[in-house]
C-alpha positions as YAML, in Angstrom:
chain: A
units: angstrom
residues:
- id: 1
  name: UNK
  ca: [106.96, 103.72, 75.80]
- id: 2
  name: UNK
  ca: [108.04, 106.65, 78.34]
- id: 3
  name: UNK
  ca: [104.43, 105.78, 79.98]
- id: 4
  name: UNK
  ca: [105.35, 102.05, 80.31]
- id: 5
  name: UNK
  ca: [108.61, 103.38, 82.09]
- id: 6
  name: UNK
  ca: [107.16, 105.83, 84.28]
- id: 7
  name: UNK
  ca: [104.69, 103.45, 85.38]
- id: 8
  name: UNK
  ca: [106.77, 100.95, 86.18]
- id: 9
  name: UNK
  ca: [109.16, 102.98, 88.55]
- id: 10
  name: UNK
  ca: [105.87, 104.38, 90.34]
- id: 11
  name: UNK
  ca: [104.70, 100.28, 90.85]
- id: 12
  name: UNK
  ca: [108.14, 99.69, 91.78]
- id: 13
  name: UNK
  ca: [107.90, 102.43, 94.64]
- id: 14
  name: UNK
  ca: [104.61, 101.05, 95.42]
- id: 15
  name: UNK
  ca: [105.60, 97.60, 95.61]
- id: 16
  name: UNK
  ca: [108.85, 98.55, 98.24]
- id: 17
  name: UNK
  ca: [106.48, 100.58, 100.19]
- id: 18
  name: UNK
  ca: [104.62, 97.44, 100.40]
- id: 19
  name: UNK
  ca: [107.77, 95.09, 101.87]
- id: 20
  name: UNK
  ca: [108.40, 97.87, 104.44]
- id: 21
  name: UNK
  ca: [104.31, 98.34, 105.69]
- id: 22
  name: UNK
  ca: [102.95, 95.20, 105.24]
- id: 23
  name: UNK
  ca: [103.97, 92.05, 106.80]
- id: 24
  name: UNK
  ca: [104.19, 89.13, 104.49]
- id: 25
  name: UNK
  ca: [105.72, 91.21, 101.40]
- id: 26
  name: UNK
  ca: [109.05, 90.51, 100.61]
- id: 27
  name: UNK
  ca: [112.19, 91.05, 98.17]
- id: 28
  name: UNK
  ca: [115.36, 89.13, 98.23]
- id: 29
  name: UNK
  ca: [117.53, 92.33, 96.11]
- id: 30
  name: UNK
  ca: [116.67, 95.44, 94.27]
- id: 31
  name: UNK
  ca: [116.63, 93.61, 90.99]
- id: 32
  name: UNK
  ca: [113.71, 91.20, 91.79]
- id: 33
  name: UNK
  ca: [112.09, 94.64, 93.11]
- id: 34
  name: UNK
  ca: [112.18, 95.98, 89.63]
- id: 35
  name: UNK
  ca: [111.38, 92.63, 87.76]
- id: 36
  name: UNK
  ca: [108.34, 92.38, 90.11]
- id: 37
  name: UNK
  ca: [107.89, 96.17, 88.68]
- id: 38
  name: UNK
  ca: [107.68, 95.19, 84.91]
- id: 39
  name: UNK
  ca: [106.19, 91.83, 85.51]
- id: 40
  name: UNK
  ca: [103.12, 93.70, 87.26]
- id: 41
  name: UNK
  ca: [102.61, 96.40, 85.08]
- id: 42
  name: UNK
  ca: [102.26, 93.15, 81.82]
- id: 43
  name: UNK
  ca: [100.46, 91.44, 84.68]
- id: 44
  name: UNK
  ca: [97.64, 94.52, 84.63]
- id: 45
  name: UNK
  ca: [97.65, 95.10, 81.06]
- id: 46
  name: UNK
  ca: [96.88, 91.40, 79.79]
- id: 47
  name: UNK
  ca: [95.63, 89.02, 82.50]
- id: 48
  name: UNK
  ca: [93.95, 91.50, 84.90]
- id: 49
  name: UNK
  ca: [91.13, 93.36, 82.40]
- id: 50
  name: UNK
  ca: [90.03, 89.11, 81.76]
- id: 51
  name: UNK
  ca: [89.76, 88.57, 85.56]
- id: 52
  name: UNK
  ca: [87.57, 92.24, 85.82]
- id: 53
  name: UNK
  ca: [85.54, 91.08, 83.04]
- id: 54
  name: UNK
  ca: [84.95, 87.23, 84.76]
- id: 55
  name: UNK
  ca: [84.20, 88.81, 87.74]
- id: 56
  name: UNK
  ca: [82.56, 91.40, 87.39]
- id: 57
  name: UNK
  ca: [78.71, 90.42, 88.82]
- id: 58
  name: UNK
  ca: [80.73, 89.68, 92.20]
- id: 59
  name: UNK
  ca: [82.79, 92.80, 92.13]
- id: 60
  name: UNK
  ca: [78.98, 94.64, 91.61]
- id: 61
  name: UNK
  ca: [77.15, 92.43, 94.27]
- id: 62
  name: UNK
  ca: [80.17, 93.89, 96.48]
- id: 63
  name: UNK
  ca: [79.78, 97.64, 95.40]
- id: 64
  name: UNK
  ca: [83.66, 97.20, 93.68]
- id: 65
  name: UNK
  ca: [85.94, 96.12, 96.75]
- id: 66
  name: UNK
  ca: [86.09, 92.52, 95.15]
- id: 67
  name: UNK
  ca: [88.67, 94.71, 93.19]
- id: 68
  name: UNK
  ca: [90.91, 94.55, 95.85]
- id: 69
  name: UNK
  ca: [91.09, 90.55, 95.48]
- id: 70
  name: UNK
  ca: [91.75, 91.10, 91.94]
- id: 71
  name: UNK
  ca: [94.42, 93.14, 92.34]
- id: 72
  name: UNK
  ca: [95.59, 91.16, 94.72]
- id: 73
  name: UNK
  ca: [95.33, 88.30, 92.88]
- id: 74
  name: UNK
  ca: [97.31, 90.13, 90.57]
- id: 75
  name: UNK
  ca: [100.52, 90.96, 92.89]
- id: 76
  name: UNK
  ca: [100.16, 87.11, 93.98]
- id: 77
  name: UNK
  ca: [100.84, 86.14, 90.42]
- id: 78
  name: UNK
  ca: [103.18, 88.14, 89.66]
- id: 79
  name: UNK
  ca: [105.06, 86.72, 93.11]
- id: 80
  name: UNK
  ca: [104.23, 83.20, 91.27]
- id: 81
  name: UNK
  ca: [106.39, 84.09, 88.35]
- id: 82
  name: UNK
  ca: [109.29, 85.91, 90.82]
- id: 83
  name: UNK
  ca: [111.45, 83.96, 93.21]
- id: 84
  name: UNK
  ca: [112.50, 87.08, 94.53]
- id: 85
  name: UNK
  ca: [109.22, 87.91, 95.31]
- id: 86
  name: UNK
  ca: [107.82, 86.82, 98.04]
- id: 87
  name: UNK
  ca: [103.96, 87.35, 99.18]
- id: 88
  name: UNK
  ca: [102.29, 85.55, 101.96]
- id: 89
  name: UNK
  ca: [98.59, 84.91, 102.10]
- id: 90
  name: UNK
  ca: [95.78, 86.46, 100.56]
- id: 91
  name: UNK
  ca: [95.61, 89.46, 103.11]
- id: 92
  name: UNK
  ca: [98.86, 90.21, 102.42]
- id: 93
  name: UNK
  ca: [97.99, 90.83, 98.85]
- id: 94
  name: UNK
  ca: [95.45, 92.72, 100.20]
- id: 95
  name: UNK
  ca: [97.93, 94.51, 102.06]
- id: 96
  name: UNK
  ca: [100.43, 94.62, 99.05]
- id: 97
  name: UNK
  ca: [97.34, 96.21, 96.54]
- id: 98
  name: UNK
  ca: [96.36, 99.14, 98.68]
- id: 99
  name: UNK
  ca: [99.29, 99.96, 99.61]
- id: 100
  name: UNK
  ca: [100.53, 100.02, 96.16]
- id: 101
  name: UNK
  ca: [97.51, 101.79, 94.83]
- id: 102
  name: UNK
  ca: [97.67, 104.65, 97.18]
- id: 103
  name: UNK
  ca: [101.21, 105.59, 95.50]
- id: 104
  name: UNK
  ca: [99.48, 105.07, 92.57]
- id: 105
  name: UNK
  ca: [97.02, 107.33, 93.04]
- id: 106
  name: UNK
  ca: [99.58, 110.23, 95.21]
- id: 107
  name: UNK
  ca: [101.68, 110.08, 92.13]
- id: 108
  name: UNK
  ca: [98.76, 110.42, 89.62]
- id: 109
  name: UNK
  ca: [97.91, 113.47, 91.67]
- id: 110
  name: UNK
  ca: [101.16, 114.63, 91.86]
- id: 111
  name: UNK
  ca: [102.64, 114.21, 88.53]
- id: 112
  name: UNK
  ca: [99.13, 113.24, 85.99]
- id: 113
  name: UNK
  ca: [98.81, 116.37, 85.01]
- id: 114
  name: UNK
  ca: [102.58, 117.14, 83.71]
- id: 115
  name: UNK
  ca: [101.24, 115.67, 80.21]
- id: 116
  name: UNK
  ca: [99.33, 117.79, 80.18]
- id: 117
  name: UNK
  ca: [101.37, 120.71, 80.26]
- id: 118
  name: UNK
  ca: [104.26, 119.51, 78.35]
...
């Protein structure tokens, strides 16, 4: 459970950074940002694995770059579920996926080994 909470916080930070850096990604309130992080975590846990399997041939042909589109689609799906979160088009979704992924990668590099030390 603690891992899900930490991942939700990291995702919220990534989505916040996306809203600041990527045109077309917006939140109406802090509550919608937190809700988007939780919903995106659930979408990534249940829907994304199915999408990765279904799009595997295209992902192989594009040397993995199609996963950006899958991640953008998961962010767009989250925005569809939540009224206070707006992603204006595919390019905004891809930008948000890149920013969120970079933030998750940095957090994993900084704090990933802490679980091993505890």
